[in-house]
Amino acid sequence: GVSTGGPAALSVIIPQIPSDITVPVFIVQHMPPMFTKALAESLQAKSKLKIMEAADGMKPQSGHVYIAPGGKQMKLVKIPDNTKCIQITDDPAENNCKPAVDYFFRSVANNFPAQSVAAILTGMGSDGTIGLKLLKRQGCQIIAQDEASCVVFGMPRSAIEAGVVDEVLPLDKIASRMTDIIKRGGI
């Protein structure tokens, strides 16, 4: 989950994720419509991962990065064959955000307990904190970006103050730590 300063932060993190990562990656970046597709294209030019704006009905694949479309909500659900599926909705904004980090994190916590590692990055406000509380209760690992490397420390600060963060790391250490957790079988 990321907001103000997000494109620059993602330009650091995404290229550091190895192309053989065994899980899909999801990004909820506070952006208006039309900008998230350009963000996906910009990140694709810097990464070996397959990066795209998420679309309704997509079945997430390992080594792919899915960015919530601007002006929409994104959630991850189980479909009848017990596989993961992305749903893009017109549900209302949360925390004055659409896409909202809380909305996505809540769907992961409700549908895939103890099967994720989450990061909360630079941004204003507190979007993500409520969803992180749910993920934490489900046994998920949570990383927050440190104040020194944030453009705005609001979202990480809120999560840290809520007591749901396992580690606080500088931006350039987050991708490798998340990868380590995944390789260890932490998700």
GROMACS .gro file of C-alpha atoms in nm:
model
  187
    1GLY     CA    1   0.000   0.000   0.000
    2VAL     CA    2   0.140   0.337  -0.103
    3SER     CA    3   0.040   0.696  -0.171
    4THR     CA    4   0.236   1.024  -0.191
    5GLY     CA    5   0.584   0.947  -0.319
    6GLY     CA    6   0.471   0.607  -0.438
    7PRO     CA    7   0.591   0.599  -0.799
    8ALA     CA    8   0.947   0.680  -0.690
    9ALA     CA    9   0.931   0.428  -0.404
   10LEU     CA   10   0.796   0.157  -0.634
   11SER     CA   11   1.075   0.236  -0.884
   12VAL     CA   12   1.319   0.129  -0.612
   13ILE     CA   13   1.131  -0.176  -0.481
   14ILE     CA   14   0.993  -0.343  -0.793
   15PRO     CA   15   1.325  -0.384  -0.981
   16GLN     CA   16   1.470  -0.552  -0.670
   17ILE     CA   17   1.211  -0.832  -0.669
   18PRO     CA   18   1.359  -1.139  -0.839
   19SER     CA   19   1.190  -1.261  -1.157
   20ASP     CA   20   1.156  -1.611  -1.011
   21ILE     CA   21   0.943  -1.498  -0.715
   22THR     CA   22   0.693  -1.770  -0.633
   23VAL     CA   23   0.397  -1.544  -0.553
   24PRO     CA   24   0.204  -1.265  -0.724
   25VAL     CA   25   0.263  -0.906  -0.609
   26PHE     CA   26  -0.019  -0.656  -0.563
   27ILE     CA   27   0.012  -0.278  -0.547
   28VAL     CA   28  -0.250  -0.036  -0.425
   29GLN     CA   29  -0.121   0.309  -0.518
   30HIS     CA   30  -0.349   0.606  -0.455
   31MET     CA   31  -0.393   0.740  -0.809
   32PRO     CA   32  -0.677   0.871  -1.023
   33PRO     CA   33  -0.801   0.686  -1.333
   34MET     CA   34  -0.568   0.667  -1.633
   35PHE     CA   35  -0.245   0.708  -1.432
   36THR     CA   36  -0.209   0.351  -1.304
   37LYS     CA   37  -0.167   0.209  -1.655
   38ALA     CA   38   0.119   0.454  -1.714
   39LEU     CA   39   0.267   0.356  -1.378
   40ALA     CA   40   0.258  -0.010  -1.481
   41GLU     CA   41   0.432   0.071  -1.809
   42SER     CA   42   0.697   0.279  -1.634
   43LEU     CA   43   0.770   0.003  -1.381
   44GLN     CA   44   0.774  -0.262  -1.656
   45ALA     CA   45   1.062  -0.078  -1.822
   46LYS     CA   46   1.266  -0.120  -1.501
   47SER     CA   47   1.179  -0.478  -1.404
   48LYS     CA   48   1.195  -0.836  -1.528
   49LEU     CA   49   0.859  -0.909  -1.367
   50LYS     CA   50   0.538  -0.887  -1.572
   51ILE     CA   51   0.369  -0.568  -1.451
   52MET     CA   52   0.014  -0.467  -1.539
   53GLU     CA   53  -0.289  -0.272  -1.433
   54ALA     CA   54  -0.523  -0.529  -1.280
   55ALA     CA   55  -0.846  -0.617  -1.454
   56ASP     CA   56  -1.159  -0.783  -1.322
   57GLY     CA   57  -1.146  -1.162  -1.338
   58MET     CA   58  -0.767  -1.198  -1.365
   59LYS     CA   59  -0.622  -1.503  -1.195
   60PRO     CA   60  -0.296  -1.392  -1.032
   61GLN     CA   61   0.024  -1.567  -1.133
   62SER     CA   62   0.365  -1.590  -0.968
   63GLY     CA   63   0.614  -1.336  -1.095
   64HIS     CA   64   0.340  -1.093  -1.200
   65VAL     CA   65   0.268  -0.754  -1.044
   66TYR     CA   66  -0.092  -0.628  -1.040
   67ILE     CA   67  -0.161  -0.257  -0.983
   68ALA     CA   68  -0.509  -0.155  -0.865
   69PRO     CA   69  -0.667   0.064  -1.135
   70GLY     CA   70  -0.710   0.428  -1.041
   71GLY     CA   71  -1.062   0.526  -0.943
   72LYS     CA   72  -1.163   0.164  -0.871
   73GLN     CA   73  -1.137  -0.076  -0.578
   74MET     CA   74  -0.941  -0.402  -0.604
   75LYS     CA   75  -0.992  -0.712  -0.397
   76LEU     CA   76  -0.863  -1.067  -0.400
   77VAL     CA   77  -1.121  -1.343  -0.361
   78LYS     CA   78  -1.153  -1.721  -0.383
   79ILE     CA   79  -1.367  -1.849  -0.665
   80PRO     CA   80  -1.556  -2.182  -0.661
   81ASP     CA   81  -1.257  -2.384  -0.788
   82ASN     CA   82  -1.067  -2.250  -0.482
   83THR     CA   83  -0.826  -2.035  -0.685
   84LYS     CA   84  -0.748  -1.668  -0.639
   85CYS     CA   85  -0.924  -1.412  -0.854
   86ILE     CA   86  -0.894  -1.035  -0.877
   87GLN     CA   87  -1.217  -0.839  -0.860
   88ILE     CA   88  -1.230  -0.476  -0.964
   89THR     CA   89  -1.532  -0.293  -0.825
   90ASP     CA   90  -1.694   0.047  -0.815
   91ASP     CA   91  -1.745   0.017  -0.439
   92PRO     CA   92  -1.727   0.350  -0.252
   93ALA     CA   93  -1.403   0.517  -0.152
   94GLU     CA   94  -1.257   0.435   0.189
   95ASN     CA   95  -1.042   0.686   0.375
   96ASN     CA   96  -1.126   0.918   0.082
   97CYS     CA   97  -0.928   0.679  -0.142
   98LYS     CA   98  -1.020   0.478  -0.447
   99PRO     CA   99  -0.832   0.251  -0.472
  100ALA     CA  100  -0.801   0.206  -0.095
  101VAL     CA  101  -0.532   0.000   0.073
  102ASP     CA  102  -0.766  -0.103   0.357
  103TYR     CA  103  -1.017  -0.238   0.105
  104PHE     CA  104  -0.755  -0.462  -0.058
  105PHE     CA  105  -0.587  -0.574   0.267
  106ARG     CA  106  -0.926  -0.663   0.416
  107SER     CA  107  -1.003  -0.890   0.120
  108VAL     CA  108  -0.670  -1.069   0.160
  109ALA     CA  109  -0.717  -1.113   0.535
  110ASN     CA  110  -1.071  -1.247   0.490
  111ASN     CA  111  -0.997  -1.484   0.203
  112PHE     CA  112  -0.632  -1.590   0.244
  113PRO     CA  113  -0.537  -1.589   0.615
  114ALA     CA  114  -0.167  -1.621   0.696
  115GLN     CA  115  -0.076  -1.632   0.328
  116SER     CA  116   0.082  -1.293   0.269
  117VAL     CA  117   0.347  -1.043   0.355
  118ALA     CA  118   0.238  -0.679   0.343
  119ALA     CA  119   0.428  -0.354   0.314
  120ILE     CA  120   0.299  -0.008   0.394
  121LEU     CA  121   0.496   0.266   0.223
  122THR     CA  122   0.516   0.642   0.196
  123GLY     CA  123   0.188   0.831   0.200
  124MET     CA  124  -0.042   1.072   0.379
  125GLY     CA  125  -0.310   0.964   0.620
  126SER     CA  126  -0.379   0.625   0.769
  127ASP     CA  127  -0.514   0.415   0.481
  128GLY     CA  128  -0.395   0.059   0.527
  129THR     CA  129  -0.380   0.050   0.907
  130ILE     CA  130  -0.721  -0.115   0.960
  131GLY     CA  131  -0.648  -0.374   0.693
  132LEU     CA  132  -0.305  -0.440   0.844
  133LYS     CA  133  -0.469  -0.506   1.182
  134LEU     CA  134  -0.678  -0.778   1.016
  135LEU     CA  135  -0.376  -0.923   0.834
  136LYS     CA  136  -0.175  -0.925   1.157
  137ARG     CA  137  -0.453  -1.114   1.339
  138GLN     CA  138  -0.434  -1.372   1.059
  139GLY     CA  139  -0.058  -1.423   1.111
  140CYS     CA  140   0.076  -1.220   0.820
  141GLN     CA  141   0.415  -1.049   0.824
  142ILE     CA  142   0.405  -0.668   0.799
  143ILE     CA  143   0.683  -0.429   0.699
  144ALA     CA  144   0.669  -0.048   0.714
  145GLN     CA  145   0.894   0.197   0.534
  146ASP     CA  146   1.108   0.402   0.773
  147GLU     CA  147   1.057   0.774   0.818
  148ALA     CA  148   1.395   0.874   0.673
  149SER     CA  149   1.318   0.720   0.332
  150CYS     CA  150   0.952   0.833   0.310
  151VAL     CA  151   0.832   1.139   0.123
  152VAL     CA  152   0.540   1.149   0.372
  153PHE     CA  153   0.551   0.926   0.681
  154GLY     CA  154   0.175   0.925   0.753
  155MET     CA  155   0.068   0.576   0.642
  156PRO     CA  156   0.369   0.392   0.787
  157ARG     CA  157   0.353   0.597   1.108
  158SER     CA  158  -0.013   0.511   1.156
  159ALA     CA  159   0.056   0.138   1.117
  160ILE     CA  160   0.359   0.152   1.349
  161GLU     CA  161   0.163   0.343   1.615
  162ALA     CA  162  -0.116   0.084   1.587
  163GLY     CA  163   0.137  -0.185   1.684
  164VAL     CA  164   0.083  -0.404   1.378
  165VAL     CA  165   0.425  -0.373   1.212
  166ASP     CA  166   0.686  -0.648   1.247
  167GLU     CA  167   0.975  -0.452   1.095
  168VAL     CA  168   1.052  -0.092   0.998
  169LEU     CA  169   1.303  -0.076   0.713
  170PRO     CA  170   1.454   0.176   0.473
  171LEU     CA  171   1.303   0.165   0.126
  172ASP     CA  172   1.603  -0.006  -0.033
  173LYS     CA  173   1.581  -0.302   0.211
  174ILE     CA  174   1.208  -0.381   0.182
  175ALA     CA  175   1.210  -0.593  -0.136
  176SER     CA  176   1.492  -0.818  -0.018
  177ARG     CA  177   1.329  -0.868   0.322
  178MET     CA  178   0.994  -0.955   0.166
  179THR     CA  179   1.168  -1.197  -0.070
  180ASP     CA  180   1.347  -1.360   0.225
  181ILE     CA  181   1.017  -1.410   0.409
  182ILE     CA  182   0.861  -1.568   0.100
  183LYS     CA  183   1.159  -1.797   0.038
  184ARG     CA  184   1.156  -1.905   0.404
  185GLY     CA  185   0.802  -2.019   0.357
  186GLY     CA  186   0.661  -1.734   0.565
  187ILE     CA  187   0.369  -1.717   0.322
   0.00000   0.00000   0.00000
